[in-house]
Coordinates of N, CA and C and ligand atoms in Angstrom, one line a residue:
L11 N 2.0 -13.1 -10.9 CA 1.1 -12.0 -10.7 C 1.8 -10.7 -10.9
S12 N 1.3 -9.9 -11.8 CA 2.0 -8.6 -12.1 C 1.3 -7.5 -11.2
L13 N 2.3 -6.7 -10.5 CA 1.8 -5.7 -9.6 C 2.2 -4.3 -10.1
V14 N 1.3 -3.4 -9.9 CA 1.7 -2.0 -9.9 C 1.5 -1.5 -8.5
V15 N 2.6 -0.8 -8.0 CA 2.6 -0.4 -6.6 C 2.6 1.2 -6.6
L16 N 1.7 1.7 -5.8 CA 1.6 3.2 -5.7 C 2.1 3.6 -4.4
I17 N 3.0 4.6 -4.4 CA 3.6 5.1 -3.2 C 3.5 6.7 -3.1
S18 N 3.8 7.3 -2.0 CA 3.9 8.7 -1.9 C 5.3 9.2 -1.3
G19 N 5.9 8.3 -0.6 CA 7.0 8.7 0.2 C 8.3 7.8 -0.1
G20 N 8.8 7.3 1.0 CA 10.1 6.6 1.0 C 10.0 5.2 0.3
G21 N 8.8 4.6 0.3 CA 8.7 3.3 -0.3 C 9.4 2.2 0.3
S22 N 9.5 2.1 1.6 CA 10.2 1.0 2.3 C 9.4 -0.3 2.1
N23 N 8.0 -0.1 2.0 CA 7.2 -1.3 1.8 C 7.4 -1.8 0.3
L24 N 7.5 -0.8 -0.6 CA 7.8 -1.1 -2.0 C 9.1 -1.9 -2.1
R25 N 10.1 -1.4 -1.4 CA 11.4 -2.1 -1.5 C 11.3 -3.5 -1.0
A26 N 10.5 -3.8 0.0 CA 10.3 -5.2 0.5 C 9.7 -6.0 -0.6
L27 N 8.8 -5.5 -1.4 CA 8.2 -6.3 -2.5 C 9.3 -6.5 -3.6
L28 N 10.0 -5.5 -3.9 CA 11.0 -5.6 -4.9 C 12.1 -6.6 -4.5
E29 N 12.4 -6.6 -3.2 CA 13.4 -7.6 -2.8 C 12.9 -9.0 -2.8
A30 N 11.6 -9.1 -2.4 CA 11.0 -10.5 -2.4 C 10.9 -11.0 -3.8
A31 N 10.6 -10.1 -4.7 CA 10.4 -10.5 -6.1 C 11.8 -10.9 -6.8
Q32 N 12.9 -10.6 -6.1 CA 14.2 -11.0 -6.6 C 14.3 -12.6 -6.6
D33 N 13.5 -13.2 -5.7 CA 13.5 -14.6 -5.6 C 12.7 -15.2 -6.7
A34 N 13.3 -16.0 -7.6 CA 12.6 -16.5 -8.8 C 11.4 -17.3 -8.4
E35 N 11.4 -17.8 -7.1 CA 10.2 -18.6 -6.6 C 9.0 -17.7 -6.3
F36 N 9.3 -16.4 -6.0 CA 8.2 -15.6 -5.6 C 7.3 -15.3 -6.8
P37 N 6.0 -15.6 -6.7 CA 5.1 -15.6 -7.8 C 4.5 -14.3 -8.2
A38 N 5.2 -13.2 -7.9 CA 4.7 -11.8 -8.3 C 5.9 -11.0 -8.7
R39 N 5.6 -10.1 -9.6 CA 6.6 -9.1 -10.1 C 6.0 -7.7 -10.1
V40 N 6.8 -6.8 -9.6 CA 6.4 -5.4 -9.7 C 6.7 -4.9 -11.1
V41 N 5.7 -4.5 -11.9 CA 5.9 -4.1 -13.3 C 6.1 -2.6 -13.5
A42 N 5.5 -1.9 -12.5 CA 5.7 -0.4 -12.5 C 5.4 0.2 -11.1
V43 N 5.9 1.3 -10.9 CA 5.7 2.0 -9.6 C 5.1 3.4 -9.9
G44 N 4.0 3.8 -9.3 CA 3.4 5.1 -9.5 C 3.4 5.9 -8.2
A45 N 3.2 7.2 -8.4 CA 3.1 8.0 -7.2 C 2.3 9.3 -7.5
D46 N 1.9 10.0 -6.5 CA 1.2 11.3 -6.7 C 2.2 12.4 -6.7
R47 N 3.4 12.1 -6.7 CA 4.5 13.1 -6.7 C 5.8 12.4 -7.1
D48 N 6.9 13.2 -7.2 CA 8.2 12.6 -7.5 C 8.7 12.0 -6.2
A49 N 8.2 10.8 -5.9 CA 8.5 10.2 -4.6 C 9.9 9.8 -4.4
E50 N 10.4 9.9 -3.2 CA 11.8 9.4 -2.9 C 11.9 7.9 -3.2
G51 N 10.8 7.2 -3.0 CA 10.8 5.8 -3.2 C 11.0 5.4 -4.7
F52 N 10.9 6.3 -5.6 CA 11.3 6.0 -7.0 C 12.7 5.5 -7.1
D53 N 13.5 5.9 -6.1 CA 14.9 5.5 -6.2 C 15.0 3.9 -6.1
H54 N 14.1 3.3 -5.3 CA 14.1 1.9 -5.2 C 13.7 1.3 -6.6
A55 N 12.7 1.9 -7.2 CA 12.3 1.3 -8.5 C 13.4 1.4 -9.5
E56 N 14.1 2.5 -9.5 CA 15.1 2.7 -10.5 C 16.3 1.7 -10.2
E57 N 16.6 1.5 -8.9 CA 17.6 0.6 -8.6 C 17.3 -0.8 -9.2
F58 N 16.0 -1.2 -9.2 CA 15.6 -2.5 -9.7 C 15.2 -2.5 -11.1
G59 N 15.4 -1.3 -11.8 CA 15.1 -1.2 -13.2 C 13.6 -1.2 -13.5
I60 N 12.8 -0.8 -12.5 CA 11.3 -0.8 -12.7 C 10.8 0.6 -13.2
P61 N 10.0 0.7 -14.2 CA 9.5 2.0 -14.7 C 8.7 2.6 -13.7
T62 N 8.7 4.0 -13.7 CA 7.9 4.7 -12.7 C 7.0 5.7 -13.5
F63 N 5.9 6.1 -12.8 CA 5.1 7.2 -13.4 C 4.5 8.0 -12.2
S64 N 4.1 9.2 -12.5 CA 3.5 10.0 -11.4 C 2.4 10.9 -12.0
A65 N 1.4 11.2 -11.2 CA 0.4 12.2 -11.5 C 0.1 13.0 -10.3
A66 N 0.5 14.3 -10.4 CA 0.3 15.2 -9.2 C -1.1 15.8 -9.2
L67 N -1.8 15.7 -8.1 CA -3.1 16.2 -8.0 C -3.2 17.7 -8.5
S68 N -2.1 18.4 -8.1 CA -2.1 19.9 -8.4 C -2.0 20.2 -9.9
N69 N -1.7 19.2 -10.6 CA -1.6 19.4 -12.1 C -2.9 19.2 -12.8
F70 N -4.0 18.9 -12.0 CA -5.2 18.5 -12.7 C -6.4 19.4 -12.2
E71 N -7.4 19.6 -13.0 CA -8.5 20.5 -12.7 C -9.3 19.9 -11.5
S72 N -9.3 18.6 -11.4 CA -10.2 18.0 -10.4 C -9.6 16.7 -9.9
R73 N -10.1 16.2 -8.8 CA -9.6 14.9 -8.2 C -10.0 13.9 -9.2
D74 N -11.2 14.0 -9.8 CA -11.6 13.0 -10.8 C -10.7 12.9 -12.0
A75 N -10.3 14.1 -12.5 CA -9.4 14.1 -13.7 C -8.1 13.5 -13.3
W76 N -7.6 13.8 -12.1 CA -6.4 13.3 -11.6 C -6.5 11.7 -11.5
G77 N -7.6 11.3 -10.9 CA -7.8 9.8 -10.7 C -7.8 9.1 -12.1
E78 N -8.4 9.8 -13.1 CA -8.5 9.2 -14.4 C -7.1 9.1 -15.0
A79 N -6.3 10.1 -14.9 CA -5.0 10.1 -15.4 C -4.2 9.0 -14.8
L80 N -4.3 8.9 -13.4 CA -3.6 7.8 -12.7 C -4.0 6.5 -13.2
L81 N -5.3 6.3 -13.3 CA -5.9 5.0 -13.7 C -5.4 4.6 -15.1
E82 N -5.4 5.6 -16.0 CA -4.9 5.3 -17.4 C -3.4 4.8 -17.3
Q83 N -2.6 5.5 -16.5 CA -1.2 5.0 -16.4 C -1.1 3.7 -15.8
I84 N -1.9 3.4 -14.8 CA -1.9 2.1 -14.2 C -2.3 1.0 -15.2
Q85 N -3.3 1.3 -16.0 CA -3.8 0.3 -16.9 C -2.9 0.0 -18.1
V86 N -2.0 0.9 -18.3 CA -1.0 0.6 -19.4 C -0.3 -0.7 -19.1
W87 N -0.1 -1.0 -17.8 CA 0.7 -2.1 -17.4 C -0.2 -3.4 -17.2
K88 N -1.5 -3.2 -17.3 CA -2.4 -4.4 -17.2 C -2.1 -5.2 -16.0
P89 N -1.9 -4.6 -14.8 CA -1.6 -5.4 -13.6 C -2.7 -6.3 -13.1
D90 N -2.3 -7.4 -12.5 CA -3.3 -8.3 -11.9 C -3.7 -7.7 -10.5
L91 N -2.8 -6.9 -9.9 CA -3.0 -6.4 -8.6 C -2.4 -5.0 -8.4
V92 N -3.1 -4.1 -7.9 CA -2.5 -2.8 -7.6 C -2.4 -2.7 -6.0
V93 N -1.2 -2.3 -5.6 CA -0.8 -2.3 -4.2 C -0.6 -0.8 -3.8
L94 N -1.4 -0.3 -2.9 CA -1.2 1.0 -2.3 C -0.3 0.8 -1.1
S95 N 0.9 1.4 -1.1 CA 1.7 1.2 0.0 C 2.4 2.5 0.4
G96 N 1.8 3.2 1.3 CA 2.3 4.5 1.6 C 1.9 5.5 0.6
F97 N 0.7 5.2 0.0 CA 0.1 6.2 -1.0 C -0.8 7.0 -0.2
M98 N -0.5 8.3 -0.1 CA -1.2 9.1 0.9 C -2.4 9.9 0.3
K99 N -3.0 9.4 -0.7 CA -4.2 10.1 -1.3 C -5.3 9.1 -1.3
L100 N -6.6 9.6 -1.2 CA -7.7 8.8 -1.4 C -8.0 8.7 -3.0
L101 N -8.2 7.5 -3.5 CA -8.5 7.4 -4.9 C -10.0 7.7 -5.1
P102 N -10.3 8.4 -6.2 CA -11.7 8.7 -6.5 C -12.5 7.4 -6.7
P103 N -13.8 7.4 -6.4 CA -14.6 6.1 -6.5 C -14.5 5.4 -7.9
A104 N -14.3 6.2 -9.0 CA -14.3 5.6 -10.3 C -13.0 4.8 -10.4
V105 N -11.9 5.2 -9.8 CA -10.7 4.5 -9.8 C -10.8 3.2 -9.0
V106 N -11.4 3.3 -7.8 CA -11.6 2.2 -6.9 C -12.4 1.1 -7.6
S107 N -13.5 1.6 -8.2 CA -14.4 0.6 -8.9 C -13.8 0.0 -10.1
A108 N -12.9 0.7 -10.8 CA -12.3 0.1 -12.0 C -11.3 -0.9 -11.6
L109 N -10.6 -0.8 -10.4 CA -9.6 -1.7 -10.0 C -10.1 -2.8 -9.1
S110 N -11.1 -2.5 -8.3 CA -11.6 -3.4 -7.3 C -12.0 -4.8 -7.9
P111 N -11.8 -5.9 -7.3 CA -11.2 -6.0 -5.9 C -9.7 -6.2 -5.9
N112 N -9.1 -6.0 -7.1 CA -7.6 -6.2 -7.2 C -6.8 -5.0 -6.8
L113 N -7.2 -4.5 -5.6 CA -6.6 -3.2 -5.1 C -6.5 -3.3 -3.6
I114 N -5.2 -3.4 -3.1 CA -5.1 -3.6 -1.6 C -4.2 -2.4 -1.1
N115 N -4.3 -2.3 0.2 CA -3.6 -1.2 0.9 C -3.0 -1.6 2.2
T116 N -1.8 -1.0 2.6 CA -1.3 -1.3 3.9 C -1.5 -0.1 4.8
H117 N -1.7 -0.4 6.0 CA -2.0 0.7 7.0 C -1.3 0.4 8.3
P118 N -0.6 1.4 8.9 CA 0.2 1.3 10.1 C -0.6 1.3 11.4
A119 N -1.7 0.6 11.4 CA -2.5 0.5 12.7 C -3.3 -0.8 12.6
Y120 N -3.9 -1.2 13.7 CA -4.7 -2.4 13.8 C -6.1 -2.1 13.5
L121 N -6.5 -1.9 12.2 CA -7.8 -1.5 11.8 C -8.8 -2.4 12.4
P122 N -10.0 -1.9 12.8 CA -10.5 -0.5 12.5 C -10.0 0.6 13.4
E123 N -9.0 0.2 14.3 CA -8.4 1.2 15.1 C -7.6 2.2 14.3
F124 N -7.6 3.5 14.6 CA -6.8 4.5 14.0 C -6.6 4.5 12.5
P125 N -7.8 4.6 11.8 CA -7.7 4.8 10.3 C -7.2 6.2 9.9
G126 N -7.0 6.4 8.7 CA -6.6 7.7 8.2 C -5.1 8.0 8.1
A127 N -4.8 9.2 7.8 CA -3.4 9.6 7.4 C -2.5 9.6 8.5
H128 N -3.0 9.6 9.8 CA -2.1 9.8 10.9 C -2.3 8.6 11.9
G129 N -2.4 7.4 11.5 CA -2.7 6.3 12.3 C -1.7 6.1 13.4
V130 N -0.4 6.3 13.1 CA 0.6 6.1 14.1 C 0.6 7.2 15.2
R131 N 0.5 8.5 14.7 CA 0.4 9.6 15.6 C -0.8 9.5 16.5
D132 N -1.9 9.1 16.0 CA -3.1 8.9 16.8 C -3.0 7.9 17.8
A133 N -2.3 6.8 17.5 CA -2.1 5.7 18.5 C -1.2 6.2 19.7
I134 N -0.2 7.0 19.3 CA 0.7 7.6 20.4 C -0.2 8.5 21.3
A135 N -0.9 9.4 20.6 CA -1.8 10.4 21.3 C -2.8 9.7 22.2
A136 N -3.3 8.5 21.8 CA -4.3 7.8 22.5 C -3.7 7.1 23.8
G137 N -2.4 7.0 23.8 CA -1.7 6.4 24.9 C -1.9 4.9 25.0
V138 N -2.2 4.2 23.8 CA -2.4 2.8 23.9 C -1.1 2.0 24.0
T139 N -1.1 0.8 24.5 CA 0.1 0.0 24.7 C 0.4 -0.9 23.5
Q140 N -0.6 -1.0 22.6 CA -0.3 -1.8 21.4 C -1.1 -1.2 20.3
S141 N -0.4 -1.2 19.1 CA -1.1 -0.8 17.9 C -1.0 -1.9 16.9
G142 N -0.6 -1.7 15.7 CA -0.5 -2.8 14.8 C -0.3 -2.4 13.3
A143 N -0.4 -3.4 12.4 CA -0.3 -3.1 11.0 C -1.4 -4.0 10.3
S144 N -1.9 -3.5 9.2 CA -3.0 -4.2 8.6 C -2.8 -4.1 7.1
V145 N -3.3 -5.1 6.4 CA -3.4 -5.1 4.9 C -4.9 -5.3 4.6
I146 N -5.4 -4.4 3.8 CA -6.9 -4.5 3.5 C -7.2 -4.4 2.0
V147 N -8.4 -4.8 1.7 CA -8.9 -4.6 0.3 C -9.4 -3.2 0.3
V148 N -9.1 -2.4 -0.7 CA -9.5 -1.0 -0.7 C -11.0 -0.9 -1.1
D149 N -11.8 -0.1 -0.3 CA -13.1 0.2 -0.8 C -13.2 1.7 -0.8
N150 N -14.4 2.3 -0.9 CA -14.5 3.7 -1.0 C -14.4 4.5 0.3
G151 N -14.2 3.8 1.4 CA -14.0 4.5 2.6 C -12.6 4.8 2.9
V152 N -12.3 5.3 4.1 CA -10.9 5.6 4.5 C -10.4 4.4 5.3
D153 N -9.6 3.5 4.7 CA -9.0 2.4 5.5 C -10.2 1.5 6.1
S154 N -11.2 1.4 5.3 CA -12.4 0.7 5.9 C -12.7 -0.6 5.2
G155 N -11.9 -1.1 4.2 CA -12.2 -2.3 3.5 C -12.0 -3.5 4.3
P156 N -12.4 -4.7 3.7 CA -12.2 -6.0 4.4 C -10.7 -6.2 4.7
I157 N -10.5 -6.8 5.9 CA -9.1 -7.0 6.4 C -8.6 -8.3 5.8
I158 N -7.4 -8.2 5.1 CA -6.7 -9.4 4.6 C -5.9 -10.0 5.7
S159 N -5.1 -9.2 6.4 CA -4.3 -9.7 7.5 C -3.9 -8.5 8.4
Q160 N -3.6 -8.8 9.6 CA -3.2 -7.8 10.5 C -2.4 -8.4 11.7
E161 N -1.6 -7.6 12.3 CA -0.8 -8.1 13.4 C -0.6 -7.0 14.4
R162 N -0.5 -7.3 15.7 CA -0.3 -6.3 16.8 C 1.1 -5.9 16.8
V163 N 1.4 -4.7 17.1 CA 2.7 -4.2 17.4 C 2.7 -3.4 18.7
A164 N 3.7 -3.7 19.5 CA 3.7 -3.1 20.9 C 4.1 -1.6 20.7
V165 N 3.5 -0.8 21.6 CA 3.9 0.6 21.7 C 4.7 0.6 23.0
L166 N 5.9 1.1 22.9 CA 6.8 1.1 24.1 C 6.9 2.4 24.7
P167 N 7.1 2.4 26.1 CA 7.2 3.7 26.8 C 8.2 4.6 26.1
G168 N 7.9 5.9 25.9 CA 8.9 6.7 25.3 C 8.9 6.7 23.8
D169 N 8.0 5.8 23.2 CA 7.9 5.8 21.7 C 7.5 7.2 21.2
T170 N 8.1 7.5 20.1 CA 7.7 8.7 19.3 C 6.9 8.1 18.1
E171 N 6.3 9.0 17.3 CA 5.6 8.6 16.1 C 6.6 7.9 15.2
H172 N 7.8 8.4 15.2 CA 8.9 7.9 14.3 C 9.3 6.5 14.8
T173 N 9.6 6.3 16.1 CA 10.1 5.0 16.5 C 9.0 3.9 16.4
L174 N 7.8 4.4 16.7 CA 6.7 3.4 16.6 C 6.4 3.0 15.1
H175 N 6.4 4.0 14.3 CA 6.2 3.8 12.8 C 7.3 2.8 12.3
D176 N 8.5 3.1 12.7 CA 9.6 2.2 12.2 C 9.3 0.7 12.7
R177 N 8.9 0.6 13.9 CA 8.6 -0.8 14.4 C 7.4 -1.4 13.7
I178 N 6.4 -0.6 13.4 CA 5.2 -1.1 12.7 C 5.6 -1.4 11.2
K179 N 6.4 -0.6 10.6 CA 6.8 -0.9 9.2 C 7.4 -2.3 9.0
I180 N 8.2 -2.7 10.0 CA 8.8 -4.0 9.9 C 7.8 -5.1 9.7
V181 N 6.7 -5.0 10.6 CA 5.6 -6.0 10.5 C 4.8 -5.7 9.2
E182 N 4.6 -4.5 8.9 CA 3.8 -4.1 7.7 C 4.3 -4.8 6.4
R183 N 5.6 -4.7 6.3 CA 6.1 -5.2 5.0 C 6.1 -6.8 5.0
E184 N 6.2 -7.4 6.2 CA 6.1 -8.8 6.2 C 4.7 -9.2 5.9
L185 N 3.7 -8.5 6.4 CA 2.3 -8.8 6.1 C 2.0 -8.6 4.6
L186 N 2.6 -7.5 4.0 CA 2.3 -7.2 2.6 C 2.9 -8.3 1.7
V187 N 4.1 -8.6 2.0 CA 4.8 -9.7 1.1 C 4.0 -11.0 1.2
Q188 N 3.6 -11.3 2.4 CA 2.8 -12.6 2.6 C 1.4 -12.5 2.0
A189 N 0.8 -11.3 2.0 CA -0.5 -11.1 1.4 C -0.4 -11.3 -0.1
V190 N 0.6 -10.7 -0.7 CA 0.8 -10.8 -2.2 C 1.1 -12.3 -2.5
L191 N 1.8 -13.0 -1.7 CA 2.1 -14.4 -1.9 C 0.8 -15.2 -1.9
D192 N 0.0 -14.9 -0.8 CA -1.3 -15.7 -0.7 C -2.3 -15.4 -1.8
I193 N -2.2 -14.1 -2.3 CA -3.1 -13.8 -3.4 C -2.6 -14.5 -4.7
A194 N -1.3 -14.4 -4.9 CA -0.7 -15.0 -6.1 C -1.0 -16.5 -6.1
N195 N -0.9 -17.2 -4.9 CA -1.1 -18.7 -4.9 C -2.5 -19.1 -4.6
G196 N -3.4 -18.1 -4.6 CA -4.9 -18.4 -4.5 C -5.4 -18.7 -3.1
H197 N -4.5 -18.6 -2.1 CA -4.9 -18.8 -0.7 C -5.9 -17.7 -0.3
I198 N -5.7 -16.6 -0.9 CA -6.7 -15.5 -0.6 C -7.4 -15.1 -1.9
N199 N -8.8 -15.1 -1.8 CA -9.6 -14.7 -2.9 C -10.2 -13.4 -2.7
L200 N -9.6 -12.4 -3.4 CA -10.0 -11.0 -3.2 C -11.5 -10.8 -3.5
K201 N -12.0 -11.5 -4.6 CA -13.4 -11.3 -5.0 C -14.3 -11.7 -3.8
E202 N -14.0 -12.9 -3.3 CA -14.8 -13.3 -2.2 C -14.7 -12.4 -1.0
L203 N -13.5 -12.0 -0.7 CA -13.2 -11.1 0.5 C -14.0 -9.8 0.3
S204 N -14.0 -9.3 -0.9 CA -14.6 -8.0 -1.1 C -16.1 -8.1 -1.0
L205 N -16.7 -9.3 -1.3 CA -18.1 -9.4 -1.2 C -18.6 -9.8 0.2
A206 N -17.6 -10.1 1.0 CA -18.0 -10.7 2.4 C -18.7 -9.6 3.2
Ligands
GRF29 C1 3.5 3.1 5.7 O1 3.5 2.8 7.0 C2 2.1 3.2 5.1 O2 1.2 2.2 5.6 C3 1.7 4.5 5.6 O3 2.8 5.4 5.4 C4 4.0 4.5 5.5 C5 4.7 4.7 4.2 O4 6.0 4.1 4.3 N1 0.6 5.0 4.9 P1 6.9 3.7 3.0 O5 6.6 4.9 2.0 O6 6.4 2.4 2.5 O7 8.2 3.7 3.6

């Protein structure tokens, strides 16, 4: 299974996929890494010799033009699956529909709890004792697509957004690697899931 991974930041989830793919038995390969900026996570791609590309929203007349440019660069690689992992932009509907259902996303909360760009901060603010991590199929909403997998993560007294996010990321990357594995070996059928 060939993957294009889109990131915006440090790419710790990307690194987990790159490391998993080091195992010849792992049935997926990251063929390119894209971002909406010159992301720090590109360092991981370069370390593993994976090509990178970026399209910054500010360089385009509109979100749609930006989305189109990003889609064109994604499609160069003809991926079987596009993984959003720490990609902090909403993809325009044309991009989602072009890639769907082979487009998944990780989110650092137990969806539908705490969707959006600040799921970890919101969980802390809400004073909950547990949050979680989720892998979903991307639809045109904000973190609203069908859930592929999710797992609870404890919120500990004194947790900050940073300490909780670090604890969630450990689970998030396990879920992501397992989801890619299950999709590659057919245990998960994205088409069925997206129609459910
Ligand atoms: C991840 O928790 C992702 O779900 C969220 O932001 C974080 C990005 O982490 N959107 P990284 O870039 O994978 O380290």
